[in-house]
Amino acid sequence: MRSPSWSRPRPLLLLLLSPWPVWAQVSATASPSGSPGAPDCPEVCTCVLGGLASCSALSLPAVPAGLSLRLRALLLDHNRVRALPPGAFAGAGGLQRLDLRENGLHSVHVRAFWGLGALQLLDLSANQLEALAPGTFAPLRALRNLSLAGNRLASLEPAALGALPLLRSLSLQDNELAALAPGLLGRLPALDALHLRGNPWGCGCALRPLCAWLRRHPLPASEAETLLCVWPGRLTLSPLTAFSDAAFSHCAQPLALRDLAVVYALGPASFLVSLAACLVLGSGLTACRARRRRRCRTAALRPPRPPDPNPYPDPHGSASPADPGSPAAAAQA
């Protein structure tokens, strides 16, 4: 079994060890649901003063109802939440920490995290996610730590993560990733911790964006040594950190933004010019055909010419004696 990215501490120990100041102010005395100290606690969970609800290892099939705006941390790890529907955390707009480890989760609706604009830590590790819809994490503008470790992700598109300006740590280890899509890391300007081990990375041009990021953000030696890619058809391994930019000189260069702008500007213009030229040529051909038809019709309606009375003219240029208008006839007269 793949190991999750975080260990599973007890709720009270989690509060004591958490680096956030808000958790340090929380009392270490747990209050069960319905007690005066935790009036907004979900019915099946155990809550602590300060906004932490522990719903761990309760075999829950879904996110519990009754989430409160005062809730700051929700522990739902080690349950049986297989899918997150739209608005799964409705009412918990103040949530800052969400733990969904080891639920067998295989489906996350694109609107599952709507309303969680204050969320800073999201743990989806050790589940069965194979794909993420575009815009899944778009509402999480305050997110700082995201773990997708231990899933079945074979690809991760930039649109799935979206623009997360505050994300500092991203865990992708133990998935089925062979490369990261171009542009994914560029939309995470604050990212400085990227966990990648345990993926079948393929040595090739698709690794160029990732290797460029790794050169700007060196990994610890212990992790860099285990970050390897395999050459297709060779069955040999190479460390990702060993690739310089010159190693990708044979790869096609991606278009710069200015080049893309030129392509997008000239593309429609050239199409319109080609369309206009086709219309002009087509109109010209149609006009020529119509003119030819009119000529043929006029020729058909014109009366036939009378037959020539002298079909065999004199080779010496003299007119026929029968022709009254000839010079010879006039001389005889």
CSV table of C-alpha atoms in Angstrom, one decimal:
chain,number,residue,atom,x,y,z
A,1,MET,CA,0.0,0.0,0.0
A,2,ARG,CA,1.3,3.4,-0.9
A,3,SER,CA,2.2,5.5,2.1
A,4,PRO,CA,0.3,8.8,2.5
A,5,SER,CA,2.2,12.1,2.4
A,6,TRP,CA,1.4,12.8,6.1
A,7,SER,CA,1.4,10.5,9.0
A,8,ARG,CA,-1.9,10.0,10.8
A,9,PRO,CA,-1.6,11.8,14.2
A,10,ARG,CA,-4.4,11.9,16.8
A,11,PRO,CA,-6.5,15.0,16.7
A,12,LEU,CA,-5.2,16.4,19.9
A,13,LEU,CA,-1.6,15.7,18.9
A,14,LEU,CA,-2.3,17.4,15.5
A,15,LEU,CA,-3.3,20.5,17.3
A,16,LEU,CA,-0.2,20.5,19.4
A,17,LEU,CA,2.2,20.0,16.5
A,18,SER,CA,0.4,22.3,14.0
A,19,PRO,CA,2.6,25.3,12.9
A,20,TRP,CA,-0.4,27.6,12.5
A,21,PRO,CA,-0.9,30.0,15.4
A,22,VAL,CA,-4.6,29.5,15.4
A,23,TRP,CA,-4.2,25.9,16.4
A,24,ALA,CA,-1.9,26.8,19.2
A,25,GLN,CA,-4.7,28.8,20.8
A,26,VAL,CA,-7.1,25.9,20.7
A,27,SER,CA,-7.8,24.2,24.0
A,28,ALA,CA,-6.5,20.6,24.3
A,29,THR,CA,-9.8,19.5,25.9
A,30,ALA,CA,-12.0,17.7,23.4
A,31,SER,CA,-15.7,18.4,23.5
A,32,PRO,CA,-18.2,15.9,22.1
A,33,SER,CA,-20.9,17.0,19.7
A,34,GLY,CA,-23.7,19.0,21.3
A,35,SER,CA,-21.7,20.1,24.3
A,36,PRO,CA,-21.6,23.9,25.1
A,37,GLY,CA,-18.0,24.2,24.0
A,38,ALA,CA,-18.8,23.0,20.4
A,39,PRO,CA,-22.3,24.0,19.4
A,40,ASP,CA,-21.5,23.8,15.6
A,41,CYS,CA,-19.9,20.4,15.6
A,42,PRO,CA,-21.2,17.8,13.1
A,43,GLU,CA,-23.3,15.2,14.9
A,44,VAL,CA,-21.0,12.2,14.3
A,45,CYS,CA,-17.7,13.9,14.9
A,46,THR,CA,-15.7,14.9,17.9
A,47,CYS,CA,-14.8,18.6,18.1
A,48,VAL,CA,-12.3,20.7,19.9
A,49,LEU,CA,-12.7,24.3,21.0
A,50,GLY,CA,-11.3,26.5,18.3
A,51,GLY,CA,-12.9,24.9,15.3
A,52,LEU,CA,-11.4,21.4,14.8
A,53,ALA,CA,-13.8,18.6,13.9
A,54,SER,CA,-12.3,15.0,14.0
A,55,CYS,CA,-14.4,12.6,11.9
A,56,SER,CA,-11.5,10.1,11.3
A,57,ALA,CA,-12.0,6.4,10.9
A,58,LEU,CA,-15.8,6.4,11.3
A,59,SER,CA,-16.5,4.5,8.1
A,60,LEU,CA,-18.5,7.5,6.8
A,61,PRO,CA,-19.8,7.1,3.2
A,62,ALA,CA,-20.1,10.9,2.7
A,63,VAL,CA,-19.1,14.2,4.1
A,64,PRO,CA,-21.2,14.8,7.3
A,65,ALA,CA,-23.9,17.3,7.2
A,66,GLY,CA,-24.2,20.3,9.5
A,67,LEU,CA,-20.8,21.9,8.7
A,68,SER,CA,-20.5,25.4,10.3
A,69,LEU,CA,-18.9,28.6,9.2
A,70,ARG,CA,-16.8,28.5,12.4
A,71,LEU,CA,-15.2,25.2,11.4
A,72,ARG,CA,-11.4,25.7,10.8
A,73,ALA,CA,-10.1,22.1,10.4
A,74,LEU,CA,-12.0,19.0,9.3
A,75,LEU,CA,-10.4,15.5,9.6
A,76,LEU,CA,-12.2,13.0,7.4
A,77,ASP,CA,-9.3,10.6,6.8
A,78,HIS,CA,-9.7,6.8,6.8
A,79,ASN,CA,-13.4,6.8,5.9
A,80,ARG,CA,-15.3,5.6,2.9
A,81,VAL,CA,-16.0,8.8,1.0
A,82,ARG,CA,-15.8,7.5,-2.6
A,83,ALA,CA,-17.1,10.7,-4.3
A,84,LEU,CA,-17.3,14.4,-3.6
A,85,PRO,CA,-20.5,15.9,-5.1
A,86,PRO,CA,-21.1,19.6,-5.9
A,87,GLY,CA,-21.1,21.7,-2.8
A,88,ALA,CA,-19.8,18.9,-0.6
A,89,PHE,CA,-18.6,21.3,2.0
A,90,ALA,CA,-21.5,23.9,1.9
A,91,GLY,CA,-21.6,26.0,5.0
A,92,ALA,CA,-17.9,25.6,5.8
A,93,GLY,CA,-16.7,28.8,4.2
A,94,GLY,CA,-14.2,29.4,7.0
A,95,LEU,CA,-12.4,26.0,6.6
A,96,GLN,CA,-8.6,26.2,6.5
A,97,ARG,CA,-7.6,22.6,6.8
A,98,LEU,CA,-9.2,19.6,5.1
A,99,ASP,CA,-7.9,16.0,5.4
A,100,LEU,CA,-9.4,13.4,3.1
A,101,ARG,CA,-6.6,10.7,3.1
A,102,GLU,CA,-7.4,7.0,2.5
A,103,ASN,CA,-11.0,7.2,1.6
A,104,GLY,CA,-10.9,5.2,-1.7
A,105,LEU,CA,-11.9,8.5,-3.3
A,106,HIS,CA,-12.2,8.2,-7.1
A,107,SER,CA,-14.4,11.1,-8.2
A,108,VAL,CA,-14.3,14.8,-7.4
A,109,HIS,CA,-16.9,17.0,-9.0
A,110,VAL,CA,-15.6,20.2,-10.5
A,111,ARG,CA,-17.7,22.2,-8.0
A,112,ALA,CA,-16.9,20.1,-4.9
A,113,PHE,CA,-14.7,22.7,-3.3
A,114,TRP,CA,-16.8,25.7,-4.1
A,115,GLY,CA,-17.1,28.1,-1.2
A,116,LEU,CA,-13.8,27.1,0.4
A,117,GLY,CA,-11.9,30.3,-0.5
A,118,ALA,CA,-10.1,30.3,2.9
A,119,LEU,CA,-8.7,26.7,2.6
A,120,GLN,CA,-4.9,26.6,3.1
A,121,LEU,CA,-4.2,22.8,3.3
A,122,LEU,CA,-5.8,20.0,1.3
A,123,ASP,CA,-4.8,16.4,1.7
A,124,LEU,CA,-6.2,14.0,-1.0
A,125,SER,CA,-3.4,11.5,-0.7
A,126,ALA,CA,-3.7,7.7,-0.7
A,127,ASN,CA,-6.9,7.6,-2.8
A,128,GLN,CA,-7.9,6.3,-6.2
A,129,LEU,CA,-8.1,9.5,-8.3
A,130,GLU,CA,-7.3,8.9,-12.0
A,131,ALA,CA,-8.2,12.3,-13.4
A,132,LEU,CA,-9.2,15.8,-12.3
A,133,ALA,CA,-11.6,18.0,-14.1
A,134,PRO,CA,-10.5,21.4,-15.3
A,135,GLY,CA,-11.2,24.0,-12.6
A,136,THR,CA,-11.4,21.5,-9.7
A,137,PHE,CA,-9.1,23.7,-7.5
A,138,ALA,CA,-9.9,27.0,-9.0
A,139,PRO,CA,-11.9,28.3,-6.0
A,140,LEU,CA,-9.0,27.6,-3.6
A,141,ARG,CA,-7.1,30.8,-4.1
A,142,ALA,CA,-5.7,30.7,-0.6
A,143,LEU,CA,-4.3,27.2,-0.9
A,144,ARG,CA,-0.7,26.7,0.3
A,145,ASN,CA,-0.3,23.0,0.6
A,146,LEU,CA,-1.8,20.4,-1.7
A,147,SER,CA,-1.1,16.6,-1.6
A,148,LEU,CA,-2.2,14.3,-4.4
A,149,ALA,CA,0.3,11.6,-3.5
A,150,GLY,CA,-0.5,7.9,-3.7
A,151,ASN,CA,-3.3,8.2,-6.4
A,152,ARG,CA,-3.5,6.9,-10.0
A,153,LEU,CA,-3.0,10.1,-11.9
A,154,ALA,CA,-1.4,9.5,-15.3
A,155,SER,CA,-1.7,13.2,-16.3
A,156,LEU,CA,-2.2,16.5,-14.7
A,157,GLU,CA,-3.3,19.4,-16.9
A,158,PRO,CA,-2.7,23.1,-16.0
A,159,ALA,CA,-6.5,23.7,-16.1
A,160,ALA,CA,-7.1,21.1,-13.4
A,161,LEU,CA,-4.9,23.0,-10.9
A,162,GLY,CA,-5.7,26.4,-12.2
A,163,ALA,CA,-3.8,29.5,-11.0
A,164,LEU,CA,-2.9,29.0,-7.4
A,165,PRO,CA,-0.9,32.1,-6.5
A,166,LEU,CA,-0.1,31.1,-2.9
A,167,LEU,CA,0.6,27.4,-3.3
A,168,ARG,CA,4.0,26.6,-1.8
A,169,SER,CA,4.0,22.7,-1.6
A,170,LEU,CA,2.7,20.2,-4.1
A,171,SER,CA,3.0,16.5,-3.5
A,172,LEU,CA,2.7,14.3,-6.6
A,173,GLN,CA,4.7,11.2,-5.5
A,174,ASP,CA,3.5,7.7,-6.1
A,175,ASN,CA,1.3,8.3,-9.1
A,176,GLU,CA,1.6,7.2,-12.7
A,177,LEU,CA,2.9,10.4,-14.2
A,178,ALA,CA,5.4,10.2,-17.1
A,179,ALA,CA,5.6,14.0,-17.6
A,180,LEU,CA,4.0,17.3,-16.5
A,181,ALA,CA,2.1,19.3,-19.0
A,182,PRO,CA,3.7,22.5,-20.2
A,183,GLY,CA,2.5,25.5,-18.4
A,184,LEU,CA,1.5,23.7,-15.2
A,185,LEU,CA,4.4,24.8,-13.0
A,186,GLY,CA,4.3,28.3,-14.6
A,187,ARG,CA,0.9,29.0,-13.0
A,188,LEU,CA,2.3,28.3,-9.5
A,189,PRO,CA,4.6,31.3,-8.8
A,190,ALA,CA,5.0,30.7,-5.1
A,191,LEU,CA,5.8,26.9,-5.4
A,192,ASP,CA,9.1,26.0,-3.8
A,193,ALA,CA,8.5,22.4,-2.7
A,194,LEU,CA,7.6,19.7,-5.3
A,195,HIS,CA,7.5,16.0,-4.4
A,196,LEU,CA,7.8,13.7,-7.4
A,197,ARG,CA,9.4,10.4,-6.5
A,198,GLY,CA,7.6,7.1,-7.3
A,199,ASN,CA,6.4,8.1,-10.8
A,200,PRO,CA,7.4,6.4,-14.1
A,201,TRP,CA,8.9,9.5,-15.6
A,202,GLY,CA,9.9,9.1,-19.3
A,203,CYS,CA,13.1,10.6,-20.5
A,204,GLY,CA,12.2,12.8,-23.5
A,205,CYS,CA,11.3,16.2,-24.7
A,206,ALA,CA,8.1,16.2,-22.5
A,207,LEU,CA,10.4,16.5,-19.4
A,208,ARG,CA,11.9,19.8,-20.5
A,209,PRO,CA,9.6,22.1,-18.4
A,210,LEU,CA,10.0,20.0,-15.3
A,211,CYS,CA,13.8,19.8,-15.6
A,212,ALA,CA,14.0,23.6,-16.1
A,213,TRP,CA,12.0,24.0,-12.9
A,214,LEU,CA,14.2,21.6,-11.0
A,215,ARG,CA,17.3,23.6,-12.1
A,216,ARG,CA,15.8,26.7,-10.5
A,217,HIS,CA,14.6,24.9,-7.4
A,218,PRO,CA,17.2,22.3,-6.4
A,219,LEU,CA,15.9,19.3,-4.5
A,220,PRO,CA,17.5,17.8,-1.4
A,221,ALA,CA,20.1,15.3,-2.3
A,222,SER,CA,18.2,12.4,-0.8
A,223,GLU,CA,15.2,13.1,-3.0
A,224,ALA,CA,17.2,14.0,-6.1
A,225,GLU,CA,19.0,10.7,-6.1
A,226,THR,CA,15.7,8.8,-6.3
A,227,LEU,CA,14.1,11.0,-9.0
A,228,LEU,CA,14.8,8.9,-12.2
A,229,CYS,CA,13.4,8.6,-15.6
A,230,VAL,CA,13.5,5.7,-18.1
A,231,TRP,CA,14.6,5.9,-21.7
A,232,PRO,CA,11.9,4.4,-24.0
A,233,GLY,CA,13.2,1.2,-25.6
A,234,ARG,CA,16.5,1.3,-23.7
A,235,LEU,CA,15.4,0.3,-20.2
A,236,THR,CA,18.1,2.5,-18.7
A,237,LEU,CA,17.5,5.0,-15.9
A,238,SER,CA,18.8,8.6,-15.7
A,239,PRO,CA,18.4,11.2,-12.9
A,240,LEU,CA,16.2,14.1,-13.8
A,241,THR,CA,18.6,16.5,-12.3
A,242,ALA,CA,21.3,15.5,-14.7
A,243,PHE,CA,19.6,17.0,-17.8
A,244,SER,CA,20.8,20.4,-18.8
A,245,ASP,CA,18.9,22.6,-21.2
A,246,ALA,CA,21.4,21.6,-24.0
A,247,ALA,CA,20.1,18.0,-23.6
A,248,PHE,CA,16.8,19.2,-25.1
A,249,SER,CA,18.4,21.1,-28.1
A,250,HIS,CA,16.9,18.6,-30.5
A,251,CYS,CA,13.4,19.2,-29.2
A,252,ALA,CA,11.0,21.7,-30.8
A,253,GLN,CA,11.0,25.0,-29.1
A,254,PRO,CA,7.7,26.1,-27.7
A,255,LEU,CA,6.2,29.3,-29.2
A,256,ALA,CA,6.8,32.5,-27.3
A,257,LEU,CA,3.8,34.6,-26.3
A,258,ARG,CA,4.6,37.1,-29.0
A,259,ASP,CA,4.8,34.4,-31.6
A,260,LEU,CA,1.4,33.0,-30.4
A,261,ALA,CA,-0.1,36.5,-30.7
A,262,VAL,CA,1.2,36.8,-34.2
A,263,VAL,CA,-0.2,33.4,-35.1
A,264,TYR,CA,-3.6,34.2,-33.6
A,265,ALA,CA,-3.7,37.6,-35.3
A,266,LEU,CA,-2.6,36.4,-38.8
A,267,GLY,CA,-4.6,33.2,-38.7
A,268,PRO,CA,-8.1,34.7,-38.9
A,269,ALA,CA,-6.8,37.5,-41.2
A,270,SER,CA,-5.3,35.1,-43.7
A,271,PHE,CA,-8.5,33.0,-43.6
A,272,LEU,CA,-10.7,36.1,-44.4
A,273,VAL,CA,-8.3,37.1,-47.2
A,274,SER,CA,-8.5,33.6,-48.7
A,275,LEU,CA,-12.3,33.6,-48.4
A,276,ALA,CA,-12.5,37.0,-50.1
A,277,ALA,CA,-10.2,35.8,-53.0
A,278,CYS,CA,-12.3,32.7,-53.4
A,279,LEU,CA,-15.5,34.7,-53.6
A,280,VAL,CA,-14.0,37.1,-56.2
A,281,LEU,CA,-12.8,34.2,-58.4
A,282,GLY,CA,-16.1,32.4,-58.0
A,283,SER,CA,-18.0,35.5,-59.0
A,284,GLY,CA,-15.7,36.1,-62.0
A,285,LEU,CA,-16.2,32.5,-63.2
A,286,THR,CA,-20.0,32.8,-62.7
A,287,ALA,CA,-20.1,36.0,-64.7
A,288,CYS,CA,-18.1,34.6,-67.6
A,289,ARG,CA,-20.3,31.5,-67.8
A,290,ALA,CA,-23.5,33.7,-67.8
A,291,ARG,CA,-22.1,35.9,-70.6
A,292,ARG,CA,-21.2,32.9,-72.7
A,293,ARG,CA,-24.8,31.5,-72.2
A,294,ARG,CA,-26.3,34.9,-73.3
A,295,ARG,CA,-24.1,34.9,-76.5
A,296,CYS,CA,-25.2,31.4,-77.4
A,297,ARG,CA,-28.8,32.3,-76.8
A,298,THR,CA,-28.5,35.4,-79.0
A,299,ALA,CA,-26.9,33.4,-81.8
A,300,ALA,CA,-29.6,30.9,-81.7
A,301,LEU,CA,-32.4,33.5,-82.1
A,302,ARG,CA,-30.7,35.5,-84.9
A,303,PRO,CA,-32.3,34.7,-88.5
A,304,PRO,CA,-30.1,32.7,-90.9
A,305,ARG,CA,-28.1,34.6,-93.6
A,306,PRO,CA,-29.4,34.2,-97.2
A,307,PRO,CA,-27.4,31.9,-99.5
A,308,ASP,CA,-24.7,33.5,-101.7
A,309,PRO,CA,-25.9,33.8,-105.4
A,310,ASN,CA,-22.4,33.4,-106.7
A,311,PRO,CA,-20.8,30.6,-104.7
A,312,TYR,CA,-18.1,30.2,-107.3
A,313,PRO,CA,-16.5,33.7,-107.9
A,314,ASP,CA,-14.4,34.3,-111.1
A,315,PRO,CA,-10.8,33.6,-110.3
A,316,HIS,CA,-9.8,36.7,-112.4
A,317,GLY,CA,-11.9,38.9,-110.3
A,318,SER,CA,-14.7,39.5,-112.8
A,319,ALA,CA,-18.2,39.3,-111.8
A,320,SER,CA,-20.7,36.8,-113.2
A,321,PRO,CA,-22.6,38.0,-116.4
A,322,ALA,CA,-25.8,37.3,-114.7
A,323,ASP,CA,-25.0,39.8,-111.9
A,324,PRO,CA,-26.6,43.1,-112.9
A,325,GLY,CA,-24.5,45.0,-110.5
A,326,SER,CA,-21.2,43.9,-112.0
A,327,PRO,CA,-18.9,46.2,-114.0
A,328,ALA,CA,-19.2,44.0,-117.1
A,329,ALA,CA,-23.0,44.3,-117.1
A,330,ALA,CA,-22.7,48.1,-116.8
A,331,ALA,CA,-20.3,48.3,-119.8
A,332,GLN,CA,-22.6,46.2,-122.0
A,333,ALA,CA,-25.4,48.5,-121.1
